[in-house]
Short mmCIF file of C-alpha atoms and ligand atoms in Angstrom, two decimals:
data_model
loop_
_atom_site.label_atom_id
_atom_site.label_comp_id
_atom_site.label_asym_id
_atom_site.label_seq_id
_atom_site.Cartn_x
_atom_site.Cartn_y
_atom_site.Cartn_z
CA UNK A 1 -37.51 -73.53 123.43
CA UNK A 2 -41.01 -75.17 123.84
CA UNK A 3 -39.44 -77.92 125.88
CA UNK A 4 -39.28 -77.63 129.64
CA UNK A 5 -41.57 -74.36 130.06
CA UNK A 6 -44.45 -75.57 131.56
CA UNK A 7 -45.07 -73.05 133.90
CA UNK A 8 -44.69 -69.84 131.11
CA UNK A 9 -43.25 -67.44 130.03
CA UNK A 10 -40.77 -66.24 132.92
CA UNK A 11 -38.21 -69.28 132.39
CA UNK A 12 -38.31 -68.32 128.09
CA UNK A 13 -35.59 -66.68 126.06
CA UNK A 14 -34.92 -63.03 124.53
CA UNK A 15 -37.85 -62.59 122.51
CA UNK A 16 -37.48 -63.11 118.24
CA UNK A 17 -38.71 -59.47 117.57
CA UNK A 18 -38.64 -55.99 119.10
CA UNK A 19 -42.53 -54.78 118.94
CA UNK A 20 -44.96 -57.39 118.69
CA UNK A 21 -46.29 -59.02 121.67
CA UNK A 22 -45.00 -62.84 122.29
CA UNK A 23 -49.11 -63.61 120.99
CA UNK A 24 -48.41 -61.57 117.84
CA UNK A 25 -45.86 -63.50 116.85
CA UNK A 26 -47.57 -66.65 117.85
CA UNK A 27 -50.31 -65.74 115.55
CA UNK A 28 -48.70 -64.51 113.02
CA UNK A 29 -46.15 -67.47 112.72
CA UNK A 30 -49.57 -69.64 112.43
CA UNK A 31 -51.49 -67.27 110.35
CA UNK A 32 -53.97 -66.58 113.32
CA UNK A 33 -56.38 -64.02 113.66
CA UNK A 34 -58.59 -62.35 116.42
CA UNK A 35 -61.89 -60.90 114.38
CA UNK A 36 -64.74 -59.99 116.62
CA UNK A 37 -63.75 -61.72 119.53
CA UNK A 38 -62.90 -64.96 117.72
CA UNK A 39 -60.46 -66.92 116.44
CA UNK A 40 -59.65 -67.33 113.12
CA UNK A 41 -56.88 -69.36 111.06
CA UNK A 42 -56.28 -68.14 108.01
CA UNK A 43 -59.31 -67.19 106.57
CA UNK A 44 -61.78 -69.82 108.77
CA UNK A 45 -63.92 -69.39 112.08
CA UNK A 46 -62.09 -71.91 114.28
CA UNK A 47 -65.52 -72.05 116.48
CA UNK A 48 -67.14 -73.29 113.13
CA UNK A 49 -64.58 -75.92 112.99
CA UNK A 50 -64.76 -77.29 116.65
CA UNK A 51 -69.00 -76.99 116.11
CA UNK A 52 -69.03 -78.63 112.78
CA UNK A 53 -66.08 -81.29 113.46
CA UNK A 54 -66.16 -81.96 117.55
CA UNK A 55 -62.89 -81.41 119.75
CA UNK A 56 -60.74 -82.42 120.14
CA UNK A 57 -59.75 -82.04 116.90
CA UNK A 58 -56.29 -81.19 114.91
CA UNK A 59 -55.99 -77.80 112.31
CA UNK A 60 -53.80 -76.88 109.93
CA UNK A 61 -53.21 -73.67 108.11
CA UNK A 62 -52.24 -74.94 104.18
CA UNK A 63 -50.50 -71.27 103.74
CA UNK A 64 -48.84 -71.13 106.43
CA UNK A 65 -47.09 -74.15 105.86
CA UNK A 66 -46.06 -73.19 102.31
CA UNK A 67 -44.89 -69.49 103.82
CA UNK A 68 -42.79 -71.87 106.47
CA UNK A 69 -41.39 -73.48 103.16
CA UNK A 70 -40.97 -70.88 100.92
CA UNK A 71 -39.38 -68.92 103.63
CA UNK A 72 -36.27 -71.51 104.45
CA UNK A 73 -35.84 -72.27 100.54
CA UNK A 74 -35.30 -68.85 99.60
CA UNK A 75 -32.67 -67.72 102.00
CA UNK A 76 -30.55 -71.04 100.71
CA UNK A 77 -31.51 -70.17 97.27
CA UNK A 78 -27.48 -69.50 96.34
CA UNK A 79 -27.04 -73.49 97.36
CA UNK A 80 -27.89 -76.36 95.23
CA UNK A 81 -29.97 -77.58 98.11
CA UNK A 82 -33.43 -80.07 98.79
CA UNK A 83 -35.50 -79.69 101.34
CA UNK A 84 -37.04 -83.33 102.26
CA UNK A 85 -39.52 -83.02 104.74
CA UNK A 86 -39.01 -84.95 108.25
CA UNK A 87 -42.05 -86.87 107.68
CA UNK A 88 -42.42 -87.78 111.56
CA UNK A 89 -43.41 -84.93 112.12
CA UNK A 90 -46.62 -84.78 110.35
CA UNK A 91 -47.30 -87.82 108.19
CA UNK A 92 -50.83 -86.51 107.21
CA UNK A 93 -51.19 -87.55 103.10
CA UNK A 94 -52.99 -83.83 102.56
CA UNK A 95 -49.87 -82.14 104.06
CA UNK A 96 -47.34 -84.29 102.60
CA UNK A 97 -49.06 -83.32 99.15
CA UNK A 98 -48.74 -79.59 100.05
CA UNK A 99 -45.12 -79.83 100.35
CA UNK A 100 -44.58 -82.34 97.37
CA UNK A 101 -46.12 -79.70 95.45
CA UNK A 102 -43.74 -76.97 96.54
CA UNK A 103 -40.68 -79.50 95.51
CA UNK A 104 -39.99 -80.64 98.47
CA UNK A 105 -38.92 -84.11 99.22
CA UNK A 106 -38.72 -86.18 101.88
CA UNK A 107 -37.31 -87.67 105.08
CA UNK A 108 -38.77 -91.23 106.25
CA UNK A 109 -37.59 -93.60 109.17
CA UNK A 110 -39.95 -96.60 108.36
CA UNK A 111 -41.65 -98.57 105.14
CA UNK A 112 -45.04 -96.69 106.87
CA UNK A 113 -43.69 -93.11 106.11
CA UNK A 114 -42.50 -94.70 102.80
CA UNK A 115 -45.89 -95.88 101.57
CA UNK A 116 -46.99 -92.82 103.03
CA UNK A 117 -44.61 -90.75 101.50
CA UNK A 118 -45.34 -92.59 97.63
CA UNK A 119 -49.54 -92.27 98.11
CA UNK A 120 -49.15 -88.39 98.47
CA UNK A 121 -47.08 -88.52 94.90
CA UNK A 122 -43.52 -88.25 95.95
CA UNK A 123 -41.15 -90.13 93.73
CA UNK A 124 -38.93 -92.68 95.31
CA UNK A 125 -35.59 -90.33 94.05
CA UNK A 126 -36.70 -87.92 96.26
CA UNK A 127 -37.30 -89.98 99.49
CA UNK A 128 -34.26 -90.41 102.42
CA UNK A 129 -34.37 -93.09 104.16
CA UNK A 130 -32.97 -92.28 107.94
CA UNK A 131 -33.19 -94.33 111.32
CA UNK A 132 -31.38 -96.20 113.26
CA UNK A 133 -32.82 -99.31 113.50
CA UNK A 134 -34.34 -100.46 109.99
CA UNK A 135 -35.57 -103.71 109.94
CA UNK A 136 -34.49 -106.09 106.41
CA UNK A 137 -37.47 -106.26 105.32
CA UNK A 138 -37.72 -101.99 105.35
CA UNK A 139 -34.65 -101.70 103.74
CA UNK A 140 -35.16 -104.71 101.26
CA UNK A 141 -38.25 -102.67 100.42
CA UNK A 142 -36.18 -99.47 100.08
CA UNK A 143 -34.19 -100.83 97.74
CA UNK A 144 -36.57 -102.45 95.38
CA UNK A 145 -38.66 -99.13 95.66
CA UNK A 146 -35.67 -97.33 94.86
CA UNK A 147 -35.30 -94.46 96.87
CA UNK A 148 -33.15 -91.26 96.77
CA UNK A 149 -30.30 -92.67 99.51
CA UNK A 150 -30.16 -94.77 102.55
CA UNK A 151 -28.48 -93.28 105.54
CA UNK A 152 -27.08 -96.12 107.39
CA UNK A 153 -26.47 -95.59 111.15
CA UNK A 154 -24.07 -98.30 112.11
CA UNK A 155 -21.29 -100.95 110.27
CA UNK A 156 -24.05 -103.67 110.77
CA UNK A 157 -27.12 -101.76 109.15
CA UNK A 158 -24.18 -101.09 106.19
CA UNK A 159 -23.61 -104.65 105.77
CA UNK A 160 -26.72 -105.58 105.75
CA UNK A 161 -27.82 -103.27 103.06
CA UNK A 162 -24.72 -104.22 101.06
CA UNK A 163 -26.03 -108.33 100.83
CA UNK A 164 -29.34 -106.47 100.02
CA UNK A 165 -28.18 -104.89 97.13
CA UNK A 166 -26.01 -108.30 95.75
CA UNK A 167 -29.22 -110.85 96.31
CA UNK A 168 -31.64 -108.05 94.75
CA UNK A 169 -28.71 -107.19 91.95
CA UNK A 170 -29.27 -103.66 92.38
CA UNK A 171 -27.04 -100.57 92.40
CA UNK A 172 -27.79 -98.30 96.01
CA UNK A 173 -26.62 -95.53 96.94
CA UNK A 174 -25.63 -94.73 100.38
CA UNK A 175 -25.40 -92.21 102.82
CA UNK A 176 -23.39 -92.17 106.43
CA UNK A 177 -24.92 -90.67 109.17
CA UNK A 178 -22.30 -89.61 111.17
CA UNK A 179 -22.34 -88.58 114.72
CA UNK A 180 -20.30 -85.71 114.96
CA UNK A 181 -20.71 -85.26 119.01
CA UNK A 182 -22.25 -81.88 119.03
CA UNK A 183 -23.52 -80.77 122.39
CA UNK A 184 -27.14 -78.98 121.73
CA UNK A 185 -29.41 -76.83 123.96
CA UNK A 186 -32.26 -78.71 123.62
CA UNK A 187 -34.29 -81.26 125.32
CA UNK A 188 -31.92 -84.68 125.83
CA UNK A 189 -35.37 -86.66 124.55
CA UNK A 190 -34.49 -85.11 121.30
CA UNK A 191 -30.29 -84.27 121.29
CA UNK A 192 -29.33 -86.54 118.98
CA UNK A 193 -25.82 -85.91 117.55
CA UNK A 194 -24.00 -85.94 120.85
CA UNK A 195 -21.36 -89.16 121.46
CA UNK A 196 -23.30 -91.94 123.99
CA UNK A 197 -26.26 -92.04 122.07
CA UNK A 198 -27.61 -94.23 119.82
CA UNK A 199 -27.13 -92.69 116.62
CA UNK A 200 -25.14 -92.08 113.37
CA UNK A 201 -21.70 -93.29 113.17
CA UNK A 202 -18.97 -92.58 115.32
CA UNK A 203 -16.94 -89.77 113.13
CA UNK A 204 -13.63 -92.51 113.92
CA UNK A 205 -15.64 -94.91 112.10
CA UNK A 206 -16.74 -93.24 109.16
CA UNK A 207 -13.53 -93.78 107.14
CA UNK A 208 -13.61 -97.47 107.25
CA UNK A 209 -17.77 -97.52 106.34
CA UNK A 210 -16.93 -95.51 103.13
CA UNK A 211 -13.88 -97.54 102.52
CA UNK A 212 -16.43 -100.72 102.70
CA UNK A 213 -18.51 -98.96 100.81
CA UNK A 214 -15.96 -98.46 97.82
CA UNK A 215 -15.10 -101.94 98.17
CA UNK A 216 -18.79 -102.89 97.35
CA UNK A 217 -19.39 -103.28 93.88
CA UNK A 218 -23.43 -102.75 94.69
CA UNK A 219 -23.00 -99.45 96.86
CA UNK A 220 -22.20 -95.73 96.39
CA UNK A 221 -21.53 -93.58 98.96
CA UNK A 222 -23.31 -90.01 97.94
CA UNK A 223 -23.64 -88.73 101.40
CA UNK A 224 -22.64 -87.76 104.23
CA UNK A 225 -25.38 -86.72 106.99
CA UNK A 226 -26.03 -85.19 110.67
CA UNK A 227 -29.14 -84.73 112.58
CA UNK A 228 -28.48 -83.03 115.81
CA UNK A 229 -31.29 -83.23 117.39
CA UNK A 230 -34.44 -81.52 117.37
CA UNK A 231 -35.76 -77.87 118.69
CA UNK A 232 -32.45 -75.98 117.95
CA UNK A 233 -32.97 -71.85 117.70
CA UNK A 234 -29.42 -71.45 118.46
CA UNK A 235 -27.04 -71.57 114.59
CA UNK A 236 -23.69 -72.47 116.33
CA UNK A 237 -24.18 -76.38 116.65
CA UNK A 238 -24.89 -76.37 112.47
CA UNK A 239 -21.74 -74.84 112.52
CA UNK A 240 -20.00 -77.10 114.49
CA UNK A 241 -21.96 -80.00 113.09
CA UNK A 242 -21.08 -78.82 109.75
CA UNK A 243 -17.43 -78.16 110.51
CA UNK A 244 -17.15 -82.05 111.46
CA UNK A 245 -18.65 -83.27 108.51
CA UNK A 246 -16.44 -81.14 105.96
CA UNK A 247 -13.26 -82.47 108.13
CA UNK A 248 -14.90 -86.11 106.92
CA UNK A 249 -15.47 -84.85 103.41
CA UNK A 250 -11.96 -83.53 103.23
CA UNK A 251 -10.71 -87.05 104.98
CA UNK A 252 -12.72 -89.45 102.09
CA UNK A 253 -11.59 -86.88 98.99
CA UNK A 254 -7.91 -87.63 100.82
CA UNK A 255 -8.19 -91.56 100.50
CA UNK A 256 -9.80 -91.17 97.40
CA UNK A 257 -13.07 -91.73 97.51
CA UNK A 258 -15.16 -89.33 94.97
CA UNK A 259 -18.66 -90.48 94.92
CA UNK A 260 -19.94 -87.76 97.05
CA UNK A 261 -22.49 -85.53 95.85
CA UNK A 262 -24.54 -84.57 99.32
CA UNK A 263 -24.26 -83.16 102.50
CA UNK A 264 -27.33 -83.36 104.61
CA UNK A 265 -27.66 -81.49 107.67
CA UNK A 266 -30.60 -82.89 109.33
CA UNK A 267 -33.43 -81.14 110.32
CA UNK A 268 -34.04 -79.98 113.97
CA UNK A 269 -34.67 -75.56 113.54
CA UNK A 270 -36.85 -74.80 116.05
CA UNK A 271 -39.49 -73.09 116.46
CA UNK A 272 -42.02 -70.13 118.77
CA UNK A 273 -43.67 -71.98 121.12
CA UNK A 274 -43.78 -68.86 124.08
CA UNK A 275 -41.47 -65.82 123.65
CA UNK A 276 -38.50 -68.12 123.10
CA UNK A 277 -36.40 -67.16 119.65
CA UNK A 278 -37.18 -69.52 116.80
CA UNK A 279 -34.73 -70.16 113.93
CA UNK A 280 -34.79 -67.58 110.90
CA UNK A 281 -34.19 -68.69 107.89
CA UNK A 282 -31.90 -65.44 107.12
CA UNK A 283 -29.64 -65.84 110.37
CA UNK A 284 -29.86 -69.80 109.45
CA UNK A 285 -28.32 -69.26 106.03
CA UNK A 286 -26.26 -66.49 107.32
CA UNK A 287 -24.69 -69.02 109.35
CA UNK A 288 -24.39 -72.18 107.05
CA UNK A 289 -24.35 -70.94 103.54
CA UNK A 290 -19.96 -70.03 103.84
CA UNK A 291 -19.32 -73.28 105.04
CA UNK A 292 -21.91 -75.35 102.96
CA UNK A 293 -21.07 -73.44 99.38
CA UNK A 294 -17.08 -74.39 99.07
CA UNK A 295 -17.85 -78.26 99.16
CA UNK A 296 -19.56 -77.87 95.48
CA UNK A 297 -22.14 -80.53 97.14
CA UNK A 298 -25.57 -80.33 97.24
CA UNK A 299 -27.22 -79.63 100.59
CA UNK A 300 -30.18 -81.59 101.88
CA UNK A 301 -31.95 -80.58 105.16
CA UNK A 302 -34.26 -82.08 107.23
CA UNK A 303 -37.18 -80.02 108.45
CA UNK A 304 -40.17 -81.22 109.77
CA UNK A 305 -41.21 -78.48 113.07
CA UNK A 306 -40.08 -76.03 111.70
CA UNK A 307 -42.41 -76.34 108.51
CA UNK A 308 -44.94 -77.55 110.13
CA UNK A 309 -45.27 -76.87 114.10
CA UNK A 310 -46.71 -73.35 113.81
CA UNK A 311 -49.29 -73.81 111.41
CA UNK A 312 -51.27 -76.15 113.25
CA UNK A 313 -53.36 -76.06 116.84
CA UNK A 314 -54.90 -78.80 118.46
CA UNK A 315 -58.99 -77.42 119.34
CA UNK A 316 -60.24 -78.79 122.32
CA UNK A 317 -63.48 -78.08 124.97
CA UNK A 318 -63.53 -77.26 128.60
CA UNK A 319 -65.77 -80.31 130.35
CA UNK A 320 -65.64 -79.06 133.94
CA UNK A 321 -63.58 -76.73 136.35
CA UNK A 322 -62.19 -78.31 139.98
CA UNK A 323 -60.78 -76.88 142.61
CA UNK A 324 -58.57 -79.29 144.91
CA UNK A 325 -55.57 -78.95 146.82
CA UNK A 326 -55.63 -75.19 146.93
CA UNK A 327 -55.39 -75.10 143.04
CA UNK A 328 -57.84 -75.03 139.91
CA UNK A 329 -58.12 -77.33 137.37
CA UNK A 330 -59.66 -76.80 134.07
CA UNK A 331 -60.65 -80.60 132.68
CA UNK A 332 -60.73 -80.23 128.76
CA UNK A 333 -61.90 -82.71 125.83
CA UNK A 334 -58.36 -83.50 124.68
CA UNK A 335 -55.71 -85.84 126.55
CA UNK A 336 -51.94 -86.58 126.63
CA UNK A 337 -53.04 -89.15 124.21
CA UNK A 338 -54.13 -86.40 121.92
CA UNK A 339 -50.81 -84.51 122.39
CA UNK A 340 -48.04 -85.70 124.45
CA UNK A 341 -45.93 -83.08 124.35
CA UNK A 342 -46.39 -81.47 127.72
CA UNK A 343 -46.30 -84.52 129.69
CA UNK A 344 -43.52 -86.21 127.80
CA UNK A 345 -41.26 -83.15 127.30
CA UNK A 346 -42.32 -81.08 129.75
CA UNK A 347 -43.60 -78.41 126.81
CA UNK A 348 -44.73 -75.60 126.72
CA UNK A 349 -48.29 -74.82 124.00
CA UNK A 350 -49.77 -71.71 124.47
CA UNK A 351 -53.24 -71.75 124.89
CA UNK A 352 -56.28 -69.69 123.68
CA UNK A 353 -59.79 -68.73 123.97
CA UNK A 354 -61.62 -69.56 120.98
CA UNK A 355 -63.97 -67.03 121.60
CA UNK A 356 -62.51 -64.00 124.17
CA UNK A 357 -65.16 -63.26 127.28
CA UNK A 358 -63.11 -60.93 129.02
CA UNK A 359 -63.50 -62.80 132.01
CA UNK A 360 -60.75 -62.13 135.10
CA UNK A 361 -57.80 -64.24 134.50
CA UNK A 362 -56.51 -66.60 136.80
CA UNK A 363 -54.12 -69.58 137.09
CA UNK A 364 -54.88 -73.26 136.44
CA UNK A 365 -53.67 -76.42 135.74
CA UNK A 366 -55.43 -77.59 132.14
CA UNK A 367 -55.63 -80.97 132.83
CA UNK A 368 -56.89 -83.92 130.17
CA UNK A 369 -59.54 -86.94 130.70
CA UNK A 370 -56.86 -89.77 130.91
CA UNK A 371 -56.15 -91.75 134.21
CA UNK A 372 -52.80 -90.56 134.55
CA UNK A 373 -51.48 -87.19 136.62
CA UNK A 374 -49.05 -86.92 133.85
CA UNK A 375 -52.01 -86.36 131.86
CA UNK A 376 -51.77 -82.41 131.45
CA UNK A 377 -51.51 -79.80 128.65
CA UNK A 378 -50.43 -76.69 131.13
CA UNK A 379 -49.67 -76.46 134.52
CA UNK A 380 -50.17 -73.37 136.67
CA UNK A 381 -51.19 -70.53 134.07
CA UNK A 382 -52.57 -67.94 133.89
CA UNK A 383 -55.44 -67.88 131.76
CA UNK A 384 -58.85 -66.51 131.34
CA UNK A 385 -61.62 -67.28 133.36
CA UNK A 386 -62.99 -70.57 131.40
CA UNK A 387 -66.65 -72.69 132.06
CA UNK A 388 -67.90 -75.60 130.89
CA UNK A 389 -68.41 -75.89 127.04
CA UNK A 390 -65.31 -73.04 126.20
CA UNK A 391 -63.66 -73.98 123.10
CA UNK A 392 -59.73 -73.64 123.30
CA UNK A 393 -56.67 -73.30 120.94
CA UNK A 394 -53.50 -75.32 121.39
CA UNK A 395 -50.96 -73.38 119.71
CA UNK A 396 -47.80 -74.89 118.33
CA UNK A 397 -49.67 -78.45 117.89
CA UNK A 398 -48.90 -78.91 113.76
CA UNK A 399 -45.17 -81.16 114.66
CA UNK A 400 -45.29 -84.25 116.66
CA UNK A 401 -48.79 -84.19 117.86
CA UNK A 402 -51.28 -86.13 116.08
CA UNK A 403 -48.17 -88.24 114.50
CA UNK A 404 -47.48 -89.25 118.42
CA UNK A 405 -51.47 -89.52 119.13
CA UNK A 406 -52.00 -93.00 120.65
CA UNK A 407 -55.46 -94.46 122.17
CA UNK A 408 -54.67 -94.96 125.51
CA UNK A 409 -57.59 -95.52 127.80
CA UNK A 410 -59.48 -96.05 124.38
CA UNK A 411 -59.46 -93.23 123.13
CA UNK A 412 -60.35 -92.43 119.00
CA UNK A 413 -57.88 -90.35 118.04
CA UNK A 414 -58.69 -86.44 116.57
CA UNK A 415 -59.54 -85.95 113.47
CA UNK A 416 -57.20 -83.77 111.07
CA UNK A 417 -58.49 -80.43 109.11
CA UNK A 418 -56.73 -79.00 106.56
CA UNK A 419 -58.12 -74.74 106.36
CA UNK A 420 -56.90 -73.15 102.78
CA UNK A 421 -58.34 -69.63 102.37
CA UNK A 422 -61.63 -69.31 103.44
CA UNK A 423 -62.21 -72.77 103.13
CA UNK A 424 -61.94 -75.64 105.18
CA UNK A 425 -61.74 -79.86 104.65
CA UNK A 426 -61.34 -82.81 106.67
CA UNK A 427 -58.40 -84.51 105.67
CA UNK A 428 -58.54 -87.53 108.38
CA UNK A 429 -61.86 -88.32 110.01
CA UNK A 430 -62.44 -88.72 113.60
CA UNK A 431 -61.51 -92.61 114.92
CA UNK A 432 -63.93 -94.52 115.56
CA UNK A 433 -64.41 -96.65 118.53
CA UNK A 434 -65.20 -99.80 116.60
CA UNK A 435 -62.11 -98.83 114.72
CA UNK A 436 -60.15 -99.38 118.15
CA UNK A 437 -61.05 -103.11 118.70
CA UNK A 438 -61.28 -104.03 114.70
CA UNK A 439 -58.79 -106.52 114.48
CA UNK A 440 -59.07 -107.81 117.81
CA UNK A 441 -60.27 -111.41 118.55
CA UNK A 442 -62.44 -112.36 121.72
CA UNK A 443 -61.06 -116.11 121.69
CA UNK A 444 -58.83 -118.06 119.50
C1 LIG B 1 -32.97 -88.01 111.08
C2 LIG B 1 -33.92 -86.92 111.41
N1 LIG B 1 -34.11 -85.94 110.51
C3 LIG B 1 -34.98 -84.93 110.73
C4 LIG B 1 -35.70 -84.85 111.90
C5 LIG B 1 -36.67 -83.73 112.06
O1 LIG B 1 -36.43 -82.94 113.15
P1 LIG B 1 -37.20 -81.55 113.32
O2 LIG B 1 -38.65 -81.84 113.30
O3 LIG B 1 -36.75 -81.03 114.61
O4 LIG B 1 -36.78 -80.68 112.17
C6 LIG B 1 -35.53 -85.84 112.88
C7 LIG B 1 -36.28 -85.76 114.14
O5 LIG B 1 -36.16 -86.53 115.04
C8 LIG B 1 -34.62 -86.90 112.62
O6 LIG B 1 -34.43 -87.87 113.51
#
């Protein structure tokens, strides 16, 4: 499942397909391509990239993304559906316009992902606002911007977004994110609709929200919503988690309340990152689409990995090769500040020479520059035999890794390169390090 697999491939699931090799489908879930010995996404040299941009640097394929897209909206094409984009996952502006311009909308937990969301042309209608701890002046913004729906996690967040809407004398409309305790095989980091943790709404309180909600002459409940967590190749928590939420449906239509128009599933369909299955969109729909049509509501989902993850790798450069303790090390140019997957989940990225040697393989740790022993982006594989100056290939990197980049130990973050075709852009410049101590004072 990409999470907990450090070590490879032996701990991994059944694998998605019956001929191609686990790198096949790696590559051709990214739109990858060996030509001559090297690498190339899409249509682009990835060793012109890393010479012409530096490494560490981030790369996205434009196509694949819209294949990702295209792929998940066409098996739910017999439901009135939406697809808003999870955009934590990858808030780039030049990727957010690639999926505004394939209808998509959007998924935000903050007023950054907001203004984000509005500069790459989305319109507020088609904006969710999710999260479980907005501040008032997020939500106060929500409101006045107007967005789509708020999906409130808890009674407090409701009430507070109900004296919102009567001091800004505005109608909103609401969602509930309920928490319909559904256990999922997944990393706990990212289970998230599982009873004990922090969020939605308890389904025993979801009743008495909507009832508050009807009692509001400033709110309308349109929604009811789930997000169980994040990761999932496996349909039968949607099924569960879908099961729970009709029961609700069925419960407010029983005390009368008729605003609904949406269910929204969440997001969370997982991905390749080794040999593991990753979520079809077929088997997906195959699942969902009997429950979801008899509700007559319109389904929203949640994606963001799943559009995104695959079509993106994370370049970096081998600095120097150790060998201490018995093992080897391979030091490369990019850090768990870069990508913090593998230290914080424990994930697994496959990665590739950018240009194949046919050196003898052997196993290494591929360790980054930061001060930390957490600091890793594989531990014990096997790989080629790498020196000093090899460019490398993250694979998986387009979901939650420049998004959770950071600067520790000072550290500019990667820039952010968009290929489409044969052609290539930069669509966020390297950091700077002036850029790291701009607003920073030496005295008072
Ligand atoms: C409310 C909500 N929706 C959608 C997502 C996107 O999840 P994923 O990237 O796994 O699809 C998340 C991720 O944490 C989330 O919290």
């Amino acid at each position: 499942m990409g999470e907990g697999l450090l070590s490879g491939r032996a701990a991994a699931g059944q694998r998605g397909s019956g001929l191609a090799s686990p790198t096949e489908l790696l590559f051709g879930d990214a739109g990858l391509v060996r030509r001559g010995g090297g690498l190339y996404l899409d249509g682009v040299s990835l060793t012109d990239i890393a010479r012409e941009v530096g490494t560490p640097a981030y790369v996205y394929n434009a196509e694949a993304i819209r294949g990702r897209y295209r792929s998940l909206d066409g098996a739910l094409a017999s439901l009135p559906h939406r697809i808003c984009f999870a955009v934590k996952a990858n808030s780039n502006l030049a990727i957010l316009r690639i999926l505004k311009d394939l209808g998509a909308g959007v998924d935000i937990v903050s007023a950054g992902e907001m203004a984000r969301a509005l500069a790459a042309g989305f319109a507020p209608e088609q904006i969710v606002f999710s999260g479980v701890g907005k501040t008032a002046d997020e939500l106060r913004s929500a409101v006045r911007t107007g967005v789509g729906h708020l999906n409130v996690e808890s009674r407090e967040e409701l009430e507070l977004v109900g004296s919102i809407a009567e001091a800004e004398a505005v109608q909103v409309r609401v969602g509930i994110r309920v928490n319909p305790d559904v256990t999922t095989d997944t990393h706990p980091y990212i289970s998230t609709g599982k009873s004990g943790i922090k969020f939605g709404v308890p389904t025993d309180q979801v009743i008495p929200a909507a009832e508050y909600i009807l009692g509001h002459p400033r709110l309308e409940l349109t929604t009811l919503a789930m997000h169980l967590g994040s990761q999932l190749v496996d349909t039968e928590p949607f099924r569960q988690g879908i099961g729970r939420l009709i029961d609700l449906v069925e419960g407010l239509r029983r005390a009368g309340i008729t605003t609904l128009r949406v269910l929204d599933i969440g997001g969370g369909l997982g991905i390749r990152y080794t040999d593991e299955r990753s979520m079809e969109p077929a088997e997906f729909a195959k699942a969902v689409v009997p429950l979801l049509a008899p509700t007559a509501l319109k389904v929203y989902l949640e994606p963001g990995r799943f559009l995104v993850g695959s079509a993106g790798v994370l370049l970096t450069r081998v600095l120097y090769r150790k060998h201490s303790g018995g093992k080897e090390f391979v030091v490369v140019d990019a850090g768990m500040n870069d990508l913090v997957r593998p230290s914080h989940y424990q994930a697994y990225h496959e990665i590739v020479e950018l240009e194949e040697r046919g050196r003898p393989s052997g196993r290494a740790d591929v360790v980054g520059p930061v001060c930390e022993t957490g600091d890793f982006l594989a531990l014990d594989r096997t790989l080629p035999g790498l020196e000093a100056g090899d460019a490398l290939a993250v694979l998986g990197a387009g979901a939650y890794g420049f998004v959770m980049a950071s600067n520790y130990n000072s550290r500019p973050r990667p820039p952010e390169v968009i290929v489409e075709g044969a052609k290539w852009w930069v669509a966020r410049e390297r950091e700077k390090v002036e850029d790291l101590f701009a607003t920073e004072k030496l005295s008072p």
